[in-house]
mmCIF file of C-alpha atoms in Angstrom:
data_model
loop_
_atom_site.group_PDB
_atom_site.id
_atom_site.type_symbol
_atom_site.label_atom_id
_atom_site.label_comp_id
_atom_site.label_asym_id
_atom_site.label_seq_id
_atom_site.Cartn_x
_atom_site.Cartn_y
_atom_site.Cartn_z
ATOM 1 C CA UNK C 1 -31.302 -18.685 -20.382
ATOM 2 C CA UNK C 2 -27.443 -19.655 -19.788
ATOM 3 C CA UNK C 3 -27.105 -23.088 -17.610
ATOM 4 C CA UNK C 4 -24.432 -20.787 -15.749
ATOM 5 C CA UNK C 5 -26.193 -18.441 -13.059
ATOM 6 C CA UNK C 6 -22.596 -16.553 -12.157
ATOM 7 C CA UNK C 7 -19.063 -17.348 -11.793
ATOM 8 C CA UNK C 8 -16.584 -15.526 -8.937
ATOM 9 C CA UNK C 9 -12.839 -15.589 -7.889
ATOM 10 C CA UNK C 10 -12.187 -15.221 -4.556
ATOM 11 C CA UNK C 11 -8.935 -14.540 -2.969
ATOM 12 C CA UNK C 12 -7.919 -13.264 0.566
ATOM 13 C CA UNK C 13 -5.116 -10.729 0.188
ATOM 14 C CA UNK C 14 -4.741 -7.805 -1.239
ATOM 15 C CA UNK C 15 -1.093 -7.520 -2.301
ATOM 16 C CA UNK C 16 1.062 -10.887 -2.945
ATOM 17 C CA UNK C 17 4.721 -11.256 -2.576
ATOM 18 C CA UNK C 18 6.285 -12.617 -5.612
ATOM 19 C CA UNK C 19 7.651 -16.145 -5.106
ATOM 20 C CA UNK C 20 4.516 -16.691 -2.490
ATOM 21 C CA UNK C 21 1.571 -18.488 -2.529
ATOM 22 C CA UNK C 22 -1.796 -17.898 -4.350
ATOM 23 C CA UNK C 23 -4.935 -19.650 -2.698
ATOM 24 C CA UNK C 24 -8.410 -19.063 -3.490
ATOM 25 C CA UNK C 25 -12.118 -20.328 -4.520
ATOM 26 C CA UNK C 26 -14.025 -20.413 -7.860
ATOM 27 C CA UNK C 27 -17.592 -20.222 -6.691
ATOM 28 C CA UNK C 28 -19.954 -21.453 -9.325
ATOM 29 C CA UNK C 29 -23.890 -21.011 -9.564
ATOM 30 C CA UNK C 30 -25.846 -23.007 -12.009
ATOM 31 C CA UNK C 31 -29.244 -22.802 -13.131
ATOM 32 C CA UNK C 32 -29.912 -26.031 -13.983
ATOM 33 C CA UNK C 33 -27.800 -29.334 -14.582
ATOM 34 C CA UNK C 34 -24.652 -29.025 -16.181
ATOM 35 C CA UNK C 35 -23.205 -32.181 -18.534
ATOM 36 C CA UNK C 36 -19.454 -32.776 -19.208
ATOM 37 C CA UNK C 37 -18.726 -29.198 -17.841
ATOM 38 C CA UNK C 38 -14.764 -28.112 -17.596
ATOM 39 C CA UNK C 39 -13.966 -25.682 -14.504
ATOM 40 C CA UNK C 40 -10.726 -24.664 -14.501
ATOM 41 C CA UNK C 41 -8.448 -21.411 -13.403
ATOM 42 C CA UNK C 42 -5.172 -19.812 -14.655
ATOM 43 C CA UNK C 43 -2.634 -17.315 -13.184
ATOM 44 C CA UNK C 44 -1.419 -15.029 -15.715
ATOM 45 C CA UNK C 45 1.355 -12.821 -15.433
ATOM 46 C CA UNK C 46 2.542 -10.307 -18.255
ATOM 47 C CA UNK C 47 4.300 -7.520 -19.420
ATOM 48 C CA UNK C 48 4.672 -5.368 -22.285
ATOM 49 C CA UNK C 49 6.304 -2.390 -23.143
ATOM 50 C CA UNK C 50 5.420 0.225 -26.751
ATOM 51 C CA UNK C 51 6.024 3.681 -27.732
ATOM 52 C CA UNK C 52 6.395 5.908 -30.920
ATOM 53 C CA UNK C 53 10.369 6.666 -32.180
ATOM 54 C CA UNK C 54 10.427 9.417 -34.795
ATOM 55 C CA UNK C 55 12.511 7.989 -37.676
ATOM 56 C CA UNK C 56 14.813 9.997 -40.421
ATOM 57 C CA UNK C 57 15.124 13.293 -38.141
ATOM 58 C CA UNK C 58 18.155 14.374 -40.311
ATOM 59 C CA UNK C 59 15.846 14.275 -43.665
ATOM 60 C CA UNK C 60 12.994 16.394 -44.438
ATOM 61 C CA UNK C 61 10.533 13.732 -43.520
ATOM 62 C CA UNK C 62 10.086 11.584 -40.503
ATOM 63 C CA UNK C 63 8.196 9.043 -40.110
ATOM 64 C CA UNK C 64 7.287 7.183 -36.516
ATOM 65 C CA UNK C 65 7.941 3.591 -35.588
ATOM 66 C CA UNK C 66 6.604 1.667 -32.978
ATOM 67 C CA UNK C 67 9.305 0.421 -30.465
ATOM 68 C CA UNK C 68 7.692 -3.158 -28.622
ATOM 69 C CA UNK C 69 8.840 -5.302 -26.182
ATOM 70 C CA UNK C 70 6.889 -8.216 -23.941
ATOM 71 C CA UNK C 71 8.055 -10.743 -21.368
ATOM 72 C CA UNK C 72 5.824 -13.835 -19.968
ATOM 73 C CA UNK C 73 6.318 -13.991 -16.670
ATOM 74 C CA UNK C 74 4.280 -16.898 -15.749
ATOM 75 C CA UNK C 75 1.089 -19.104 -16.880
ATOM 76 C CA UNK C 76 -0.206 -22.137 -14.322
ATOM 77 C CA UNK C 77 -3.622 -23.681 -15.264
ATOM 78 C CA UNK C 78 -5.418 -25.477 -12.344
ATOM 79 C CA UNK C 79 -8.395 -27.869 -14.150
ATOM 80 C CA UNK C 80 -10.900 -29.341 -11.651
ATOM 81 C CA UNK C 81 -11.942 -33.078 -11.355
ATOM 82 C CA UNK C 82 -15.476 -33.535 -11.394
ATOM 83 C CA UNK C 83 -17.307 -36.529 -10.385
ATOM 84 C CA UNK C 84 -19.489 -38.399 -12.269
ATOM 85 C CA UNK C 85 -19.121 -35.531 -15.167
ATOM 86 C CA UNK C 86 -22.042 -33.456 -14.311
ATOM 87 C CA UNK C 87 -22.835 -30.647 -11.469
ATOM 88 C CA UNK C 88 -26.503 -30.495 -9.946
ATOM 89 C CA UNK C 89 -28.054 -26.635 -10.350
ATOM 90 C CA UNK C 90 -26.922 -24.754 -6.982
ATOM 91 C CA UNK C 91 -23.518 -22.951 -5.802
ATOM 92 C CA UNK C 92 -20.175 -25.240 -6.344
ATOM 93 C CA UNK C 93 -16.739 -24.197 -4.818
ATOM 94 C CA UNK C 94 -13.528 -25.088 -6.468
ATOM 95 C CA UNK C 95 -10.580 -24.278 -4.705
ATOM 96 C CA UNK C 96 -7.156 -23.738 -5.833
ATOM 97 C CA UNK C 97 -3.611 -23.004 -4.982
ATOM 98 C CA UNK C 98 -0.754 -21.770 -7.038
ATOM 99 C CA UNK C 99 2.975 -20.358 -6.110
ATOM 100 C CA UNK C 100 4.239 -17.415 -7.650
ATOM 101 C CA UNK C 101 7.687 -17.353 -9.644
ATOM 102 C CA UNK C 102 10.199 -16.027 -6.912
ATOM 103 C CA UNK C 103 12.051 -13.382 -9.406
ATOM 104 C CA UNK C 104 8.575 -11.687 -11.308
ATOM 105 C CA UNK C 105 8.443 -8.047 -10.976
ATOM 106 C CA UNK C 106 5.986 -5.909 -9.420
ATOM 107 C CA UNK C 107 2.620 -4.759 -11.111
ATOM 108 C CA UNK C 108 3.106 -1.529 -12.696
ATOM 109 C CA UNK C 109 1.340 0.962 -15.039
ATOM 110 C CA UNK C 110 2.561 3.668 -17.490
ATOM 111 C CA UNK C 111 1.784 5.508 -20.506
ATOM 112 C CA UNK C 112 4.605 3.271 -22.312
ATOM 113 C CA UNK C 113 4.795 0.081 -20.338
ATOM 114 C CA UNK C 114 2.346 -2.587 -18.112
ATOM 115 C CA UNK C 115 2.965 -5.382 -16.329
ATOM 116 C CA UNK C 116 0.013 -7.155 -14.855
ATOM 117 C CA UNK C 117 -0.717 -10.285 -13.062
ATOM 118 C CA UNK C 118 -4.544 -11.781 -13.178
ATOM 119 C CA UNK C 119 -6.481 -14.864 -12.730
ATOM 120 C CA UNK C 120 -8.943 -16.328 -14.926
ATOM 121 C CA UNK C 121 -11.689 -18.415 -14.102
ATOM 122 C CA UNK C 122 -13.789 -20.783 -16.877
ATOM 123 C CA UNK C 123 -16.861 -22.878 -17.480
ATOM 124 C CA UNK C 124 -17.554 -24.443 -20.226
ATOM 125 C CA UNK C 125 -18.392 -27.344 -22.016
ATOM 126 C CA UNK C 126 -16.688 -28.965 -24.774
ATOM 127 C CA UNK C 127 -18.627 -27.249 -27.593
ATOM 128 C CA UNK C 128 -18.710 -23.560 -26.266
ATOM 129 C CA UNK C 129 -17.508 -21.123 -23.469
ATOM 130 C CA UNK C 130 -20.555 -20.788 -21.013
ATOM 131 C CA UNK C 131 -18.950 -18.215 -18.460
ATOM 132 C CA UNK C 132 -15.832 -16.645 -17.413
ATOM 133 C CA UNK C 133 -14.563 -14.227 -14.997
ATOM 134 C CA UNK C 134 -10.821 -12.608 -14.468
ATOM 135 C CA UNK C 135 -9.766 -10.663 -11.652
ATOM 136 C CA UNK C 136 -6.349 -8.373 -11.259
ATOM 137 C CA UNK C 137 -3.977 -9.220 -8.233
ATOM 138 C CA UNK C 138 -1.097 -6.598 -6.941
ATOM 139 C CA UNK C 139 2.119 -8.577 -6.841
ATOM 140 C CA UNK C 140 5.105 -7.108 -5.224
ATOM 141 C CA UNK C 141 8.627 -8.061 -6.841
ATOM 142 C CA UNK C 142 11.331 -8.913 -4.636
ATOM 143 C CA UNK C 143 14.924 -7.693 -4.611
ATOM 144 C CA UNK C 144 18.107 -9.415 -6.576
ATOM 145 C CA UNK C 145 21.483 -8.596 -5.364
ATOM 146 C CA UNK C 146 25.071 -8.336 -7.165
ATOM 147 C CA UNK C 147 28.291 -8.156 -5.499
ATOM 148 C CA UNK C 148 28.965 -4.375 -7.070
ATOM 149 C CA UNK C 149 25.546 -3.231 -5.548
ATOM 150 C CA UNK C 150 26.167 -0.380 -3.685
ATOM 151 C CA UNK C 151 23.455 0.185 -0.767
ATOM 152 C CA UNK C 152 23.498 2.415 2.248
ATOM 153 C CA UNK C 153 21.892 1.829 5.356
ATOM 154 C CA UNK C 154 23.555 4.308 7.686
ATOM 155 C CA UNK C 155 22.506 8.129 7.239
ATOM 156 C CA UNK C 156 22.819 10.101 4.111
ATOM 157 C CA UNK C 157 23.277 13.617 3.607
ATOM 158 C CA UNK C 158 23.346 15.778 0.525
ATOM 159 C CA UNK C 159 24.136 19.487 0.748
ATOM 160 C CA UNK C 160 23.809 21.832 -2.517
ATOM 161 C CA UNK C 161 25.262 25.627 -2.717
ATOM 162 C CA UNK C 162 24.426 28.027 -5.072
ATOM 163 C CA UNK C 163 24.812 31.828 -5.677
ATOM 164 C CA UNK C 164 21.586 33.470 -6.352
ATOM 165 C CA UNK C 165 21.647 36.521 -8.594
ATOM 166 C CA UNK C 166 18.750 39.137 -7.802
ATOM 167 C CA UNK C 167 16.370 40.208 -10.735
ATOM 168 C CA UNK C 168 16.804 44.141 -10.012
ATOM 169 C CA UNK C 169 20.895 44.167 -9.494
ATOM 170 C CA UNK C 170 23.712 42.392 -10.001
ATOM 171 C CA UNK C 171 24.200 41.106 -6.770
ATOM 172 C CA UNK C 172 24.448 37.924 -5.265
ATOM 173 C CA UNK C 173 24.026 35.894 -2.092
ATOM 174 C CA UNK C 174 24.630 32.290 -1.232
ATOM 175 C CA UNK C 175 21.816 29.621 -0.255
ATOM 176 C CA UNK C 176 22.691 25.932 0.592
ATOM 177 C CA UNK C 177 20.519 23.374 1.059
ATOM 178 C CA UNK C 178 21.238 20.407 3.029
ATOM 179 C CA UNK C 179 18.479 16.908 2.911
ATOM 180 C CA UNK C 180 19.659 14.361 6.015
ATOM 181 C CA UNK C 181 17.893 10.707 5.555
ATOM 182 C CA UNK C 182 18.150 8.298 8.381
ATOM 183 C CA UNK C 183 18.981 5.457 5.701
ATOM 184 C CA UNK C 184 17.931 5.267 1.919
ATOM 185 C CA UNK C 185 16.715 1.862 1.512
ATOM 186 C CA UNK C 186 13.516 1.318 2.059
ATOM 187 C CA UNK C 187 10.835 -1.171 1.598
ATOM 188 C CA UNK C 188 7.540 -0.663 0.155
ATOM 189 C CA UNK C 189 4.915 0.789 2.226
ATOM 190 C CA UNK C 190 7.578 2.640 4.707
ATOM 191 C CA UNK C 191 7.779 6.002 5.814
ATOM 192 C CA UNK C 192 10.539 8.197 4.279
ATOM 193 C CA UNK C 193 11.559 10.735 6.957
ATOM 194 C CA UNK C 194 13.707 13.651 6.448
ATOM 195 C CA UNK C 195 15.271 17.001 7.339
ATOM 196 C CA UNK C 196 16.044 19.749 5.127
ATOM 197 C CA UNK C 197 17.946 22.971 6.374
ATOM 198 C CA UNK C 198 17.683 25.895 4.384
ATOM 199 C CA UNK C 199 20.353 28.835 5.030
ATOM 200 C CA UNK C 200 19.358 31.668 3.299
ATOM 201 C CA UNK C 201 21.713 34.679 2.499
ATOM 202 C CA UNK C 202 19.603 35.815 -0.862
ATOM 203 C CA UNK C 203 17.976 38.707 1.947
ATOM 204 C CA UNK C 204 14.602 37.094 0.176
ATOM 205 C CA UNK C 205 11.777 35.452 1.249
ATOM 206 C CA UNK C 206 11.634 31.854 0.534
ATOM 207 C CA UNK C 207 8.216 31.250 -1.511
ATOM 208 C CA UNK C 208 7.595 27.545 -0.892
ATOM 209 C CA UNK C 209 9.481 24.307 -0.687
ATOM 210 C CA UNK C 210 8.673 21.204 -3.088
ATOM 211 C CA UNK C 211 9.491 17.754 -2.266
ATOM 212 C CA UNK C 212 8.781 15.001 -5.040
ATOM 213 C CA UNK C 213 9.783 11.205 -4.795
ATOM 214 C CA UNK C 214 10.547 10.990 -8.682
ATOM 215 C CA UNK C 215 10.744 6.966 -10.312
ATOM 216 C CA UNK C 216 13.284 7.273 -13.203
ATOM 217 C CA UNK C 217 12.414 4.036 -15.310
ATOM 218 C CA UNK C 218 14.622 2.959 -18.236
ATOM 219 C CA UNK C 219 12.433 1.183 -21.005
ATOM 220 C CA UNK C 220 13.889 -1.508 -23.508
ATOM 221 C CA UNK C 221 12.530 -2.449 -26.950
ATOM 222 C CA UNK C 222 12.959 -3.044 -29.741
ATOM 223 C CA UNK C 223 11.937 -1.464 -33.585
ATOM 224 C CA UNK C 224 10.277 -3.042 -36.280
ATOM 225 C CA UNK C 225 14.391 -3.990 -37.707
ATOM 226 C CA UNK C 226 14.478 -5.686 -34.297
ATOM 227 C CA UNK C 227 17.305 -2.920 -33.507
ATOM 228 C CA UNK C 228 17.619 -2.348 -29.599
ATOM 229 C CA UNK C 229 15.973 0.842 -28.485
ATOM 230 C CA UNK C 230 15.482 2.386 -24.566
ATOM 231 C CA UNK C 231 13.118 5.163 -23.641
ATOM 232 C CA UNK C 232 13.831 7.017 -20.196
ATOM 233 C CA UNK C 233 10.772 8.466 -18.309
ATOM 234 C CA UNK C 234 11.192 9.783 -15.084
ATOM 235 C CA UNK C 235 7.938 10.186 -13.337
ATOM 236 C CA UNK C 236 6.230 12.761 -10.078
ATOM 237 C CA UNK C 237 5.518 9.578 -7.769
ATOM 238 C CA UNK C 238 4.829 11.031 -4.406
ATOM 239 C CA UNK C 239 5.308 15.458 -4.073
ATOM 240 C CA UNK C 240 4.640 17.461 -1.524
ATOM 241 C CA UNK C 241 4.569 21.426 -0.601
ATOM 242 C CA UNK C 242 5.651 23.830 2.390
ATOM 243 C CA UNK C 243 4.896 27.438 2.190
ATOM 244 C CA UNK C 244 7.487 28.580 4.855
ATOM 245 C CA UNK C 245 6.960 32.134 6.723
ATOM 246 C CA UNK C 246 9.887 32.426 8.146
ATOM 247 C CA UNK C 247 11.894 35.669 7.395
ATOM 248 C CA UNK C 248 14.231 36.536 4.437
ATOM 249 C CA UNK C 249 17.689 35.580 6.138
ATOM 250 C CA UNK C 250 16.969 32.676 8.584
ATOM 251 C CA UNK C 251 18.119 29.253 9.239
ATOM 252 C CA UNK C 252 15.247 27.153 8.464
ATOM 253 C CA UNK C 253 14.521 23.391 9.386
ATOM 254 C CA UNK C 254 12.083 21.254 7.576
ATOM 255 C CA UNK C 255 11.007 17.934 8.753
ATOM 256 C CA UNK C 256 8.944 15.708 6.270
ATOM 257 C CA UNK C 257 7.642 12.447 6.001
ATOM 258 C CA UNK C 258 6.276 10.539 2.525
ATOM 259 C CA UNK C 259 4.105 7.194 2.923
ATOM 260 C CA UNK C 260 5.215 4.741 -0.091
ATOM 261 C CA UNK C 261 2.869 3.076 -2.025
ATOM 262 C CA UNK C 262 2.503 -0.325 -0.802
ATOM 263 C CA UNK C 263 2.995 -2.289 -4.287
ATOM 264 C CA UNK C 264 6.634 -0.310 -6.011
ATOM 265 C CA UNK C 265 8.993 -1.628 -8.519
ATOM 266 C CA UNK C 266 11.959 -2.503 -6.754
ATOM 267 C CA UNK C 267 15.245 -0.730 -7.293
ATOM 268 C CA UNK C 268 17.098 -2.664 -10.291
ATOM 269 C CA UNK C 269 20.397 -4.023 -10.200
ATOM 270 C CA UNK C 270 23.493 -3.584 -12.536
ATOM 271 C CA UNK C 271 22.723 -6.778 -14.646
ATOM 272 C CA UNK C 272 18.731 -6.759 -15.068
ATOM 273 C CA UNK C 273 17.395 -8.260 -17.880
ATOM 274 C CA UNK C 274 13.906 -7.507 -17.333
ATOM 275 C CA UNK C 275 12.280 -5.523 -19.671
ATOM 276 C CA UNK C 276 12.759 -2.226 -17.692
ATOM 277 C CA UNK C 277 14.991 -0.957 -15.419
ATOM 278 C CA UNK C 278 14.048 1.425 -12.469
ATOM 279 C CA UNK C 279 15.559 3.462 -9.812
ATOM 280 C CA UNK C 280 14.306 6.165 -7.678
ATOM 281 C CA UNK C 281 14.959 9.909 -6.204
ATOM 282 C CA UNK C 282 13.993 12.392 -3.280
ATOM 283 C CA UNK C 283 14.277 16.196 -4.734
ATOM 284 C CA UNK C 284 14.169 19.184 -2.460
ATOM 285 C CA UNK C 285 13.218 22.327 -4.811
ATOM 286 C CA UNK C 286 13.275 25.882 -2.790
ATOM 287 C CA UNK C 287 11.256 28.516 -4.983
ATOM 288 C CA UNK C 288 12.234 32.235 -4.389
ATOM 289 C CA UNK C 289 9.629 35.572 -5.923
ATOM 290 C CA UNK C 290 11.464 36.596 -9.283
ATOM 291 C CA UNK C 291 14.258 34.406 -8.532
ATOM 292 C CA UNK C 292 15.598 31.236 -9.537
ATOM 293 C CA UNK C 293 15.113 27.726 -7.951
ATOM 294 C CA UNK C 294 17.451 25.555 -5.919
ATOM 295 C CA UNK C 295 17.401 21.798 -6.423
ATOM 296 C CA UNK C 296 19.059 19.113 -4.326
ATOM 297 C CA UNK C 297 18.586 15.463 -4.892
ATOM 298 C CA UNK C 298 19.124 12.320 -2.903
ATOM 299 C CA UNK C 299 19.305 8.902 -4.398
ATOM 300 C CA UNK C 300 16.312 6.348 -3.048
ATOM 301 C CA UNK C 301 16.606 2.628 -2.973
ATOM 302 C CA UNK C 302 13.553 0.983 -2.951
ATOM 303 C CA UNK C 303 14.246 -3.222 -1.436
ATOM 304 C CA UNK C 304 12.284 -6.586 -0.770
ATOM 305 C CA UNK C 305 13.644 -9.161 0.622
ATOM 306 C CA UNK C 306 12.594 -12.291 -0.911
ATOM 307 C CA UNK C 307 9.171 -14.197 0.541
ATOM 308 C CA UNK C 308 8.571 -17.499 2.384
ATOM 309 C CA UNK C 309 6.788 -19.733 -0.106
ATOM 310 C CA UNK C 310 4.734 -20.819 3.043
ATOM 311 C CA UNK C 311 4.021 -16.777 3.767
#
């Protein structure tokens, strides 16, 4: 039987601010006596970026190459003292306190890119390993301005015509489609309210109205020559539907509202270096019966200021 019962990490919040502070307990149970034992615990932030790049496409072969990047975004050990170089079988606490870099970026998942923060908590001894435990935390990145940022917090308004052409003729009728936001910077975890108008002149129904928050994020890597390659994916990050039943040639008014996630990469800046860049927009898609679709699209800015190290 192991001298180590069960190791824990325990830790208050549930979303950290980057550049804030990270406090917490290692709670240790023991069986029986442990001799010269090491307890220590490390934050651990990384990310890391790979996907498949088909090679030779003007030959009559191809063949794929993995395009990699990582960054290390930070790595603190905390190593308690012990006294007298032994622990009595029982429940020890350790605690521990460690301040996040101010510029990391926020966690994130995708199929071609991760970056993850953790901490890692170990007993051992100095022959062998007797226990460990590692638990995930949410981080969320803060903002960095430039001078050529351009930001709007007063309201924005896009408006999109187009000339529908019906299946059965060759006739045509205008449709415009205007999305009003309040602002477009917003902060993690807001609300994003806004109004569409629809004027219809098509003479047909309007099937249903989608609404998708889309994240547009810009991968950079490199091949195995270490030649510079990007990947673009943009991504579904928040949708919603309306099935309208208002008649064929109306005026109609939409009002919406999307809840962010509370952990988002921030919107990047001009002159990132990270190892992705990301930006962010609202799409209002009106679907007609044996018609085609109308699209308008608003820009998003997603912003955090930066955090109190004391917060």
């Amino acid at each position: 039987m192991s001298v180590v019962k069960s190791i824990e990490l325990v830790v208050p919040r549930e979303v950290y601010l980057s550049g804030s502070e990270v406090d917490g307990q290692v709670v240790l149970s023991l069986h029986s006596t442990l001799i010269n034992p090491l307890v220590k615990v490390e934050l651990i932030g990384r990310g890391y970026l790979e996907w498949m790049e088909e090679g030779n496409a003007n030959r009559d072969y191809s063949q794929a190459s993995s395009c990699v990047n990582r960054e290390d975004y930070v790595h603190k050990t905390k190593t308690f003292d012990i006294q007298g170089n032994w622990l009595d079988p029982g429940i020890h606490t350790f605690s521990f306190n460690f301040i996040l870099p101010p510029s990391i970026p926020s966690t994130f998942t995708s199929r071609f890119g991760r970056i993850c923060y953790f901490l890692q908590a170990i007993c051992a001894t100095r022959e062998l390993i007797l226990a460990k435990q590692k638990k995930y935390l949410l981080v969320q990145g803060t903002s960095v301005y430039s001078q050529d940022t351009i930001e709007s917090e007063y309201p924005l308004v896009v408006e999109v015509e187009k000339q529908l052409t019906h299946s059965c003729c060759f006739r045509s009728a205008p449709i415009t489609v205007r999305i009003s936001l309040c602002k477009n910077i917003f902060r993690p975890g807001d609300n994003v309210s806004f109004t569409t108008e629809i004027t219809n002149q098509t003479g047909k129904s309007i099937k249903k109205v989608v609404f998708i928050l889309h994240s547009i994020v810009l991968y950079k890597g490199f091949n195995l020559r270490a030649e510079r390659r990007t990947l673009e994916e943009r991504s579904d990050l928040l949708r919603l539907e309306s099935h309208l039943e208002a008649g064929s040639c109306v005026d109609t008014k939409i009002h919406s509202t999307l809840l962010l996630p509370k952990v988002m990469l921030v919107t990047s800046n001009r002159k990132s270096n990270d190892i992705m860049d990301v930006g962010y927009d609202l799409t209002g898609t009106i679907y007609f019966p044996c018609m085609s679709s109308v699209e308008a699209r608003i820009p998003i800015v997603i912003r955090n200021e930066a955090a109190d190290p004391k917060g």
